[in-house]
Short mmCIF file of C-alpha atoms and ligand atoms in Angstrom, two decimals:
data_model
loop_
_atom_site.label_atom_id
_atom_site.label_comp_id
_atom_site.label_asym_id
_atom_site.label_seq_id
_atom_site.Cartn_x
_atom_site.Cartn_y
_atom_site.Cartn_z
CA MET A 1 0.00 0.00 0.00
CA SER A 2 1.12 3.56 -0.58
CA ASN A 3 -0.45 6.96 -0.03
CA SER A 4 -2.55 8.87 -2.53
CA LEU A 5 -4.09 12.32 -2.44
CA VAL A 6 -7.66 12.76 -3.63
CA ILE A 7 -8.36 16.37 -4.65
CA LYS A 8 -11.68 17.93 -5.68
CA GLY A 9 -10.99 20.55 -8.33
CA PHE A 10 -12.26 24.16 -8.21
CA ASN A 11 -13.12 24.15 -11.91
CA GLY A 12 -11.13 27.32 -12.44
CA GLU A 13 -12.68 29.27 -9.56
CA ARG A 14 -10.49 31.42 -7.33
CA LYS A 15 -11.47 30.07 -3.94
CA LEU A 16 -8.21 29.74 -1.98
CA HIS A 17 -7.78 32.06 0.96
CA GLY A 18 -5.62 32.35 4.05
CA THR A 19 -2.05 31.89 5.15
CA VAL A 20 0.52 29.22 4.47
CA ARG A 21 3.78 29.04 6.40
CA THR A 22 6.96 28.19 4.48
CA THR A 23 8.97 25.30 5.90
CA GLY A 24 12.75 24.99 6.34
CA ALA A 25 14.51 24.32 3.03
CA LYS A 26 14.98 20.68 2.06
CA ASN A 27 18.05 21.38 -0.04
CA ALA A 28 19.68 23.42 2.75
CA ALA A 29 18.74 21.03 5.58
CA LEU A 30 20.16 17.97 3.79
CA LYS A 31 23.55 19.67 3.39
CA ALA A 32 23.62 20.95 6.99
CA ILE A 33 22.94 17.38 8.15
CA ALA A 34 25.80 16.03 6.00
CA ALA A 35 28.05 18.84 7.29
CA THR A 36 27.76 17.52 10.87
CA ILE A 37 30.40 14.95 9.82
CA LEU A 38 32.92 17.84 9.88
CA PHE A 39 32.31 18.50 13.61
CA ARG A 40 34.18 17.23 16.65
CA ASP A 41 31.20 17.81 18.97
CA THR A 42 27.41 17.93 18.99
CA VAL A 43 25.58 20.11 16.47
CA THR A 44 22.05 21.43 16.98
CA LEU A 45 19.96 21.95 13.85
CA THR A 46 16.62 23.79 13.96
CA ASN A 47 13.80 24.51 11.48
CA ILE A 48 14.55 21.16 9.84
CA PRO A 49 11.59 20.18 7.61
CA GLU A 50 9.90 16.93 8.66
CA ILE A 51 10.04 15.26 5.24
CA ASN A 52 11.01 11.81 3.99
CA ASP A 53 14.37 12.85 2.49
CA VAL A 54 15.50 14.30 5.82
CA GLU A 55 14.34 11.19 7.66
CA ARG A 56 16.29 9.05 5.21
CA LEU A 57 19.52 11.06 5.53
CA PHE A 58 19.33 10.86 9.33
CA GLU A 59 18.71 7.13 8.96
CA LEU A 60 21.89 6.90 6.85
CA LEU A 61 23.99 8.82 9.38
CA LYS A 62 22.61 6.73 12.26
CA ASP A 63 23.38 3.55 10.37
CA MET A 64 26.96 4.78 9.87
CA GLY A 65 27.29 5.37 13.63
CA ALA A 66 26.09 8.92 14.33
CA GLU A 67 24.00 9.75 17.38
CA VAL A 68 20.93 11.62 16.21
CA VAL A 69 18.38 12.94 18.72
CA HIS A 70 15.01 14.25 17.57
CA VAL A 71 14.58 16.84 20.33
CA LYS A 72 11.20 18.13 19.13
CA ARG A 73 9.49 18.94 15.83
CA GLY A 74 12.12 20.49 13.53
CA VAL A 75 14.96 20.27 16.08
CA TYR A 76 17.70 17.64 16.00
CA THR A 77 21.13 17.15 17.55
CA VAL A 78 23.81 15.15 15.77
CA SER A 79 27.13 13.81 17.13
CA ILE A 80 29.59 11.80 15.10
CA ALA A 81 30.73 9.07 17.49
CA LYS A 82 34.00 7.10 17.43
CA GLY A 83 33.92 4.20 14.99
CA PHE A 84 31.78 6.15 12.45
CA SER A 85 31.69 4.08 9.26
CA THR A 86 33.28 5.30 6.02
CA GLU A 87 30.76 3.33 3.95
CA LEU A 88 27.50 5.07 2.99
CA THR A 89 25.05 2.21 3.61
CA PRO A 90 24.13 1.18 0.04
CA GLY A 91 20.51 0.22 0.83
CA ILE A 92 19.79 3.75 2.10
CA ALA A 93 22.19 5.87 0.02
CA ARG A 94 21.01 4.36 -3.26
CA LYS A 95 17.49 5.69 -2.58
CA MET A 96 18.48 9.36 -2.53
CA ARG A 97 20.77 11.39 -4.78
CA ALA A 98 21.43 13.96 -2.02
CA SER A 99 23.30 11.31 0.02
CA VAL A 100 26.27 11.97 -2.27
CA VAL A 101 27.07 15.23 -0.42
CA ALA A 102 28.09 13.15 2.63
CA THR A 103 31.01 11.74 0.63
CA GLY A 104 33.01 15.01 0.81
CA PRO A 105 32.98 15.33 4.63
CA VAL A 106 33.55 11.58 5.21
CA LEU A 107 36.53 11.51 2.84
CA ALA A 108 37.98 14.75 4.26
CA ARG A 109 37.69 13.54 7.85
CA PHE A 110 38.56 9.84 7.59
CA GLY A 111 40.67 9.67 4.41
CA LYS A 112 38.33 7.25 2.64
CA VAL A 113 34.70 6.76 1.65
CA SER A 114 32.70 4.19 -0.30
CA PHE A 115 29.23 4.70 -1.72
CA PRO A 116 26.81 3.32 -4.30
CA HIS A 117 25.77 5.23 -7.42
CA PRO A 118 22.85 7.14 -5.87
CA GLY A 119 19.27 7.11 -7.12
CA GLY A 120 16.72 9.89 -6.55
CA CYS A 121 14.17 11.51 -8.80
CA VAL A 122 13.76 10.35 -12.38
CA ILE A 123 14.63 13.66 -14.03
CA GLY A 124 17.65 12.85 -16.18
CA SER A 125 20.89 10.93 -16.33
CA ARG A 126 22.52 12.76 -13.38
CA PRO A 127 26.14 11.65 -13.71
CA LEU A 128 28.85 11.68 -11.00
CA ASP A 129 31.82 12.60 -13.21
CA LEU A 130 32.41 15.95 -11.51
CA PHE A 131 32.59 14.24 -8.12
CA VAL A 132 35.14 11.73 -9.41
CA ASP A 133 37.22 14.52 -11.03
CA GLY A 134 37.18 16.58 -7.85
CA PHE A 135 38.20 13.68 -5.59
CA GLU A 136 41.11 12.91 -7.93
CA LYS A 137 42.20 16.57 -8.08
CA MET A 138 42.32 16.59 -4.27
CA GLY A 139 44.72 13.65 -4.34
CA ALA A 140 42.35 10.70 -3.83
CA LYS A 141 42.25 7.47 -5.80
CA VAL A 142 38.82 6.46 -7.09
CA THR A 143 37.91 2.85 -7.86
CA MET A 144 34.60 1.95 -9.48
CA ASN A 145 33.22 -1.53 -9.15
CA ASP A 146 29.77 -2.87 -9.94
CA GLY A 147 27.87 0.40 -9.43
CA SER A 148 29.87 1.36 -6.32
CA TYR A 149 32.71 3.79 -5.74
CA SER A 150 35.66 3.51 -3.31
CA VAL A 151 37.69 6.64 -2.76
CA GLU A 152 40.88 6.78 -0.75
CA ALA A 153 43.19 9.69 0.04
CA LYS A 154 46.28 8.26 1.71
CA GLY A 155 47.69 10.96 3.99
CA GLY A 156 44.49 13.05 3.69
CA LEU A 157 42.94 15.34 1.09
CA LYS A 158 44.98 18.13 -0.42
CA GLY A 159 43.56 21.51 -1.40
CA ALA A 160 43.16 21.89 -5.17
CA GLU A 161 41.86 24.35 -7.72
CA PHE A 162 39.18 23.21 -10.12
CA PHE A 163 36.74 24.52 -12.68
CA LEU A 164 33.30 22.86 -12.83
CA LYS A 165 32.16 22.21 -16.40
CA ASN A 166 28.56 22.44 -15.10
CA GLN A 167 27.50 24.71 -12.24
CA SER A 168 26.42 21.82 -10.06
CA VAL A 169 24.86 22.51 -6.66
CA THR A 170 25.78 19.28 -4.87
CA VAL A 171 29.27 19.17 -6.42
CA THR A 172 29.94 22.71 -5.17
CA GLU A 173 28.68 21.82 -1.69
CA THR A 174 30.56 18.51 -1.53
CA PHE A 175 33.91 20.11 -2.35
CA MET A 176 33.27 23.17 -0.20
CA MET A 177 32.85 20.77 2.73
CA ALA A 178 35.80 18.60 1.69
CA GLY A 179 38.01 21.70 1.49
CA VAL A 180 37.25 22.57 5.13
CA LEU A 181 39.41 19.65 6.37
CA ALA A 182 41.87 19.43 3.44
CA LYS A 183 45.49 20.51 3.67
CA GLY A 184 45.95 23.91 2.03
CA THR A 185 43.56 25.95 -0.08
CA THR A 186 40.78 24.73 -2.36
CA VAL A 187 39.35 26.97 -5.08
CA ILE A 188 36.11 26.06 -6.87
CA LYS A 189 35.57 28.00 -10.09
CA ASN A 190 32.27 28.18 -11.97
CA ALA A 191 30.70 27.19 -8.65
CA ALA A 192 26.91 27.09 -8.33
CA MET A 193 25.50 30.23 -6.65
CA GLU A 194 22.25 28.95 -5.09
CA PRO A 195 21.37 30.62 -1.75
CA GLU A 196 21.55 27.23 0.00
CA ILE A 197 25.31 27.18 -0.76
CA GLU A 198 25.85 30.60 0.77
CA GLU A 199 23.85 29.48 3.79
CA LEU A 200 25.97 26.35 4.23
CA ALA A 201 29.17 28.41 4.06
CA LYS A 202 27.83 30.86 6.69
CA PHE A 203 27.00 27.95 9.01
CA LEU A 204 30.43 26.36 8.59
CA ASN A 205 32.25 29.70 9.00
CA THR A 206 30.38 30.40 12.26
CA CYS A 207 31.72 27.09 13.54
CA GLY A 208 35.37 27.63 12.54
CA ALA A 209 35.67 27.14 8.76
CA LYS A 210 37.36 29.65 6.44
CA ILE A 211 35.24 29.88 3.30
CA SER A 212 34.97 32.99 1.16
CA GLY A 213 33.06 33.74 -2.01
CA ALA A 214 30.08 31.38 -1.46
CA GLY A 215 27.14 32.81 -3.40
CA THR A 216 29.51 33.88 -6.21
CA SER A 217 31.03 31.73 -8.93
CA THR A 218 34.46 31.42 -7.22
CA ILE A 219 34.66 29.89 -3.75
CA THR A 220 37.91 29.70 -1.78
CA ILE A 221 38.26 27.38 1.22
CA LYS A 222 41.25 27.41 3.54
CA GLY A 223 41.61 23.97 5.10
CA GLY A 224 41.78 23.64 8.89
CA LYS A 225 40.67 21.59 11.89
CA LEU A 226 37.42 19.86 12.81
CA LEU A 227 34.61 22.35 13.48
CA SER A 228 32.79 22.97 16.75
CA GLY A 229 29.03 23.36 17.08
CA LYS A 230 29.15 24.47 20.70
CA GLY A 231 27.02 27.59 21.19
CA HIS A 232 26.10 27.73 17.49
CA PRO A 233 22.69 26.13 16.82
CA HIS A 234 21.99 26.38 13.12
CA LYS A 235 18.56 27.49 11.84
CA THR A 236 17.61 26.21 8.36
CA MET A 237 16.72 28.95 5.88
CA PRO A 238 13.20 29.07 4.32
CA ASP A 239 12.48 26.76 1.41
CA ARG A 240 12.22 28.92 -1.73
CA ILE A 241 10.73 26.04 -3.74
CA ASP A 242 8.05 25.34 -1.12
CA ALA A 243 7.16 29.07 -1.06
CA GLY A 244 7.35 29.28 -4.86
CA SER A 245 5.05 26.28 -5.32
CA PHE A 246 2.36 27.86 -3.11
CA LEU A 247 2.92 31.15 -4.95
CA VAL A 248 2.07 29.49 -8.27
CA LEU A 249 -0.95 27.78 -6.70
CA GLY A 250 -2.10 31.16 -5.35
CA ALA A 251 -1.51 32.84 -8.70
CA LEU A 252 -4.02 30.43 -10.23
CA ALA A 253 -6.59 29.87 -7.54
CA ALA A 254 -6.41 32.37 -4.66
CA ARG A 255 -8.70 35.25 -3.74
CA GLU A 256 -5.80 36.21 -1.49
CA LEU A 257 -3.00 33.99 -0.21
CA HIS A 258 -0.33 35.03 2.29
CA ILE A 259 2.88 33.00 2.14
CA THR A 260 4.78 33.70 5.36
CA HIS A 261 8.24 32.86 6.80
CA CYS A 262 9.81 32.98 3.32
CA ASN A 263 12.48 35.12 1.66
CA PRO A 264 10.99 36.85 -1.42
CA LEU A 265 14.50 37.88 -2.53
CA HIS A 266 15.20 34.21 -3.32
CA LEU A 267 12.24 34.14 -5.72
CA GLU A 268 12.91 37.19 -7.90
CA SER A 269 12.87 35.30 -11.18
CA PRO A 270 9.56 33.40 -10.62
CA ILE A 271 7.95 36.57 -9.21
CA ALA A 272 9.02 38.53 -12.32
CA ALA A 273 7.63 35.80 -14.62
CA LEU A 274 4.30 35.66 -12.77
CA ARG A 275 3.99 39.46 -12.73
CA SER A 276 4.54 39.65 -16.46
CA ALA A 277 1.77 37.07 -16.85
CA GLY A 278 -0.52 39.52 -15.05
CA VAL A 279 -0.46 38.21 -11.46
CA SER A 280 -0.70 40.67 -8.60
CA ILE A 281 2.09 39.96 -6.11
CA GLU A 282 3.03 42.03 -3.08
CA THR A 283 6.27 41.31 -1.24
CA LYS A 284 7.33 42.16 2.30
CA LYS A 285 10.52 41.19 4.14
CA SER A 286 9.45 37.60 4.80
CA GLU A 287 5.99 37.39 3.23
CA ILE A 288 4.43 37.23 -0.21
CA ILE A 289 0.79 38.10 -0.89
CA VAL A 290 -0.71 36.82 -4.12
CA ARG A 291 -4.08 37.22 -5.81
CA ALA A 292 -5.12 35.31 -8.93
CA PRO A 293 -6.32 37.60 -11.75
CA SER A 294 -9.19 36.61 -14.06
CA HIS A 295 -6.94 36.67 -17.16
CA LEU A 296 -3.38 35.39 -17.46
CA LYS A 297 -0.99 36.18 -20.31
CA ALA A 298 1.42 33.67 -21.85
CA VAL A 299 5.12 34.04 -20.92
CA ASP A 300 8.18 32.06 -21.97
CA ILE A 301 10.34 30.54 -19.28
CA LYS A 302 13.83 29.12 -19.38
CA THR A 303 15.28 27.36 -16.36
CA HIS A 304 18.72 28.50 -15.29
CA GLU A 305 21.13 28.22 -12.38
CA TYR A 306 20.39 30.73 -9.61
CA PRO A 307 19.43 33.58 -9.81
CA GLY A 308 17.65 32.38 -12.98
CA PHE A 309 14.31 30.55 -13.05
CA PRO A 310 14.70 27.44 -10.83
CA THR A 311 14.30 24.05 -12.50
CA ASP A 312 12.51 22.91 -9.33
CA LEU A 313 9.64 25.35 -10.12
CA GLN A 314 9.47 24.53 -13.83
CA ALA A 315 6.68 21.93 -13.46
CA PRO A 316 4.39 24.12 -11.29
CA MET A 317 4.97 27.02 -13.72
CA THR A 318 4.09 24.85 -16.71
CA VAL A 319 0.74 24.05 -15.07
CA PHE A 320 0.28 27.80 -14.61
CA LEU A 321 0.95 28.41 -18.31
CA THR A 322 -1.83 25.99 -19.32
CA GLN A 323 -4.18 28.61 -17.86
CA ALA A 324 -2.61 31.61 -19.63
CA GLU A 325 -4.01 32.97 -22.93
CA GLY A 326 -1.65 32.31 -25.83
CA GLU A 327 1.47 30.32 -26.55
CA SER A 328 4.27 29.88 -24.02
CA LYS A 329 7.60 28.16 -24.51
CA VAL A 330 9.15 26.25 -21.62
CA PHE A 331 12.87 25.54 -21.96
CA GLU A 332 14.30 23.17 -19.33
CA THR A 333 18.04 23.67 -19.62
CA ILE A 334 19.29 21.72 -16.57
CA PHE A 335 17.77 18.21 -16.68
CA GLU A 336 16.80 16.41 -19.88
CA GLY A 337 14.11 14.17 -18.33
CA ARG A 338 12.26 16.88 -16.49
CA LEU A 339 9.40 17.47 -18.94
CA ASN A 340 8.08 13.92 -19.17
CA TYR A 341 5.30 14.68 -16.67
CA THR A 342 3.70 16.98 -19.30
CA GLU A 343 2.12 13.86 -20.86
CA SER A 344 -0.08 13.65 -17.78
CA LEU A 345 -1.04 17.34 -18.06
CA ALA A 346 -2.01 16.66 -21.69
CA ALA A 347 -4.18 13.78 -20.45
CA MET A 348 -5.92 16.31 -18.16
CA GLY A 349 -6.74 18.45 -21.21
CA ALA A 350 -3.71 20.73 -21.52
CA GLN A 351 -2.44 21.52 -25.02
CA ILE A 352 1.24 20.75 -24.75
CA THR A 353 3.59 19.78 -27.55
CA MET A 354 7.00 18.33 -26.78
CA MET A 355 9.49 19.93 -29.18
CA ASP A 356 12.51 17.97 -27.89
CA PRO A 357 13.50 16.54 -24.46
CA HIS A 358 14.33 20.04 -23.22
CA ARG A 359 11.44 22.09 -24.69
CA VAL A 360 7.66 22.13 -24.70
CA LEU A 361 5.13 24.49 -26.23
CA VAL A 362 2.04 25.23 -24.10
CA ARG A 363 -1.11 26.64 -25.72
CA GLY A 364 -3.66 28.16 -23.37
CA LYS A 365 -6.04 28.56 -21.97
CA SER A 366 -7.17 24.94 -21.57
CA GLU A 367 -9.82 23.52 -19.33
CA LEU A 368 -8.27 20.77 -17.18
CA TYR A 369 -10.15 17.66 -16.05
CA GLY A 370 -9.49 15.54 -12.97
CA ARG A 371 -7.53 12.34 -13.66
CA LYS A 372 -5.60 9.57 -11.94
CA LEU A 373 -1.98 10.69 -11.88
CA GLN A 374 1.39 9.30 -10.96
CA SER A 375 4.34 11.61 -10.71
CA PRO A 376 7.93 10.83 -11.73
CA ASP A 377 9.41 13.20 -9.12
CA LEU A 378 8.49 15.35 -6.18
CA ARG A 379 8.30 18.69 -8.02
CA ALA A 380 6.07 17.31 -10.77
CA GLY A 381 4.02 15.75 -7.95
CA LEU A 382 3.32 19.18 -6.50
CA ALA A 383 2.58 20.46 -10.01
CA PHE A 384 -0.08 17.74 -10.30
CA VAL A 385 -1.59 18.97 -7.02
CA ILE A 386 -1.84 22.47 -8.52
CA ALA A 387 -3.35 21.10 -11.74
CA ALA A 388 -5.83 19.04 -9.70
CA VAL A 389 -6.94 22.14 -7.75
CA VAL A 390 -7.57 24.08 -10.97
CA ALA A 391 -9.28 21.17 -12.77
CA LYS A 392 -12.90 20.17 -13.11
CA GLY A 393 -13.77 17.02 -11.14
CA GLU A 394 -11.72 14.79 -8.91
CA SER A 395 -8.06 13.80 -9.29
CA VAL A 396 -6.17 11.04 -7.52
CA ILE A 397 -2.40 11.51 -7.20
CA HIS A 398 -0.64 8.24 -6.42
CA ASN A 399 2.69 7.39 -4.79
CA VAL A 400 2.72 10.52 -2.67
CA ASP A 401 5.09 8.94 -0.12
CA THR A 402 7.86 8.43 -2.67
CA THR A 403 7.39 11.79 -4.41
CA ILE A 404 5.63 14.76 -2.74
CA ASP A 405 6.32 13.64 0.86
CA ARG A 406 10.06 13.52 0.08
CA GLY A 407 10.18 17.30 -0.09
CA TYR A 408 6.98 18.98 1.12
CA GLU A 409 6.13 18.87 4.82
CA ASP A 410 2.57 18.14 5.92
CA VAL A 411 1.32 19.04 2.47
CA ASP A 412 -2.30 17.91 2.80
CA ASN A 413 -2.93 19.81 6.07
CA ARG A 414 -1.31 22.96 4.70
CA LEU A 415 -3.44 22.73 1.54
CA ARG A 416 -6.62 22.04 3.51
CA ALA A 417 -5.99 25.07 5.75
CA ILE A 418 -6.19 27.39 2.73
CA GLY A 419 -9.30 25.82 1.28
CA VAL A 420 -8.23 22.88 -0.89
CA GLU A 421 -10.56 19.87 -0.67
CA VAL A 422 -7.95 17.16 -0.23
CA GLU A 423 -7.97 13.76 1.41
CA ARG A 424 -5.12 11.29 1.93
CA ILE A 425 -5.95 7.64 1.36
CA SER A 426 -4.04 4.37 1.35
CA ALA A 427 -4.16 2.83 -2.07
CA ILE A 428 -2.68 -0.08 -3.92
CA PRO A 429 -0.20 1.43 -6.42
CA GLU A 430 -1.52 1.38 -10.01
CA VAL A 431 0.48 1.67 -13.18
CA ILE A 432 -0.73 4.77 -15.00
CA THR A 433 0.62 5.81 -18.37
CA HIS A 434 -0.65 8.69 -20.44
CA ALA A 435 1.88 8.28 -23.24
N1 LIG B 501 26.22 17.28 -13.41
C1 LIG B 501 27.26 16.73 -14.12
N2 LIG B 501 28.16 15.95 -13.44
C2 LIG B 501 28.08 15.71 -12.11
C3 LIG B 501 27.01 16.28 -11.39
C4 LIG B 501 26.08 17.08 -12.07
O1 LIG B 501 27.38 16.91 -15.31
O2 LIG B 501 28.96 15.00 -11.58
C5 LIG B 501 25.23 18.10 -14.14
C6 LIG B 501 23.83 17.52 -14.08
O3 LIG B 501 23.64 16.47 -14.98
C7 LIG B 501 22.98 18.74 -14.41
C8 LIG B 501 23.80 19.90 -13.83
O4 LIG B 501 25.09 19.37 -13.53
O5 LIG B 501 22.87 18.92 -15.78
C9 LIG B 501 23.22 20.49 -12.61
O6 LIG B 501 22.83 19.49 -11.69
P1 LIG B 501 23.20 19.62 -10.18
O7 LIG B 501 24.36 18.72 -9.88
O8 LIG B 501 23.30 21.06 -9.80
O9 LIG B 501 21.96 19.02 -9.47
P2 LIG B 501 22.04 18.42 -8.08
O10 LIG B 501 23.11 19.11 -7.30
O11 LIG B 501 22.07 16.94 -8.18
C10 LIG B 501 20.44 20.08 -6.83
C11 LIG B 501 19.15 19.92 -6.11
C12 LIG B 501 18.05 19.65 -7.13
C13 LIG B 501 17.99 20.82 -8.10
C14 LIG B 501 19.36 21.03 -8.75
C15 LIG B 501 19.43 22.24 -9.64
C16 LIG B 501 19.81 18.97 -4.00
C17 LIG B 501 19.81 17.80 -3.09
N3 LIG B 501 19.24 18.81 -5.18
O12 LIG B 501 20.65 18.85 -7.50
O13 LIG B 501 16.84 19.56 -6.42
O14 LIG B 501 17.03 20.54 -9.09
O15 LIG B 501 20.36 21.17 -7.73
O16 LIG B 501 19.11 23.38 -8.92
O17 LIG B 501 20.26 20.04 -3.64
C18 LIG B 501 14.69 18.76 -5.92
O18 LIG B 501 14.80 19.32 -4.82
O19 LIG B 501 13.61 18.29 -6.35
C19 LIG B 501 15.88 18.63 -6.77
C20 LIG B 501 15.96 17.77 -7.77
#
């Protein structure tokens, strides 16, 4: 059995109203959790989202020998005990791509690490070549065997200078953390600039690291000793994708929706796109207020590394464009498998043409109809929720536990609180194809 969400559509009416609180950021929390491996004492992490991916990463650390205490909702302490394993437990690590960021700290601290090729969302090929290159540049030897990697740095990691051929978020974070305990200076050029990276650097610097340039495309890390978490509890930043997903939902279906505890400055690109489509958006320091207009205009979007339009909001935005008058082009530049979910939107009534694996053409406005849906990844899962709210009739979204629940905390209760008619049921998984 797995969980499904049953949603009664609004048939295009703007009925949402109220306030939704943004959670701590998944993609910041996961890296802060991995970073605890760089500490000689206990680290306290707060505003951690209670989502499946976080649970799984804690499970991995515990299995490797960490002491993890769930103090209360959103608050955890982590201590890396003696005898901590240098093997990322394959059964757990294989289930989530983000586990790969733990390899940097483990290798830097213990001189070796082994891990399986990680899984995660089905959004593209997602290679590990930049990780392998980086480990080798820092003086480690990498052996690949049967889908697993063993990395060893005899005598410890050495600082190195490297240029990333792609601005990868997890590669940047992995080597920023590895550099903290390496001998000498590490320089990462063409680094990713996502706010979660800057946040991780701030956290590590508060606890003794020497990182400069995080948030720009060149990051310099001076290697040093193990960090100390004493007196420095770390609060996870707001999740820009969680806030952005509710923003898109509000832009389609809200009389007035207040999104609180967020940072609107992290959402400049999506806010600009929605405004040019005719949506009324007001921003305050940590709040966004959105009202859905009666007419939406088509806009083209192109995903890009930060501060460009985030790939993680591409699917919600594509749903939005099905309701805009005219023709919109969606260009997904980061992941080649991240438009496959559009087949399901077409089955709901959207007029979407796939031009190539990276580009679709959306013609609006289309009336959407409730359907049975199964998402390939968590972001498309939330996009289906938005489509279901807009649609006529009832939709059933399957496999919520392995998609939406991985990244969105308490999603059904938060949706219900703003007026969505949603129910969670246990269902036997069905195979649904709309191809
Ligand atoms: N890439 C390589 N070689 C590598 C690693 C990556 O060529 O060794 C390429 C990828 O194929 C891709 C590009 O680099 O074309 C960028 O991918 P990136 O590595 O930045 O993605 P990621 O670090 O695996 C993180 C987020 C994703 C988010 C992307 C882009 C985490 C845990 N994941 O992934 O979030 O989509 O950055 O912003 O931080 C999600 O939350 O749903 C999610 C998928």
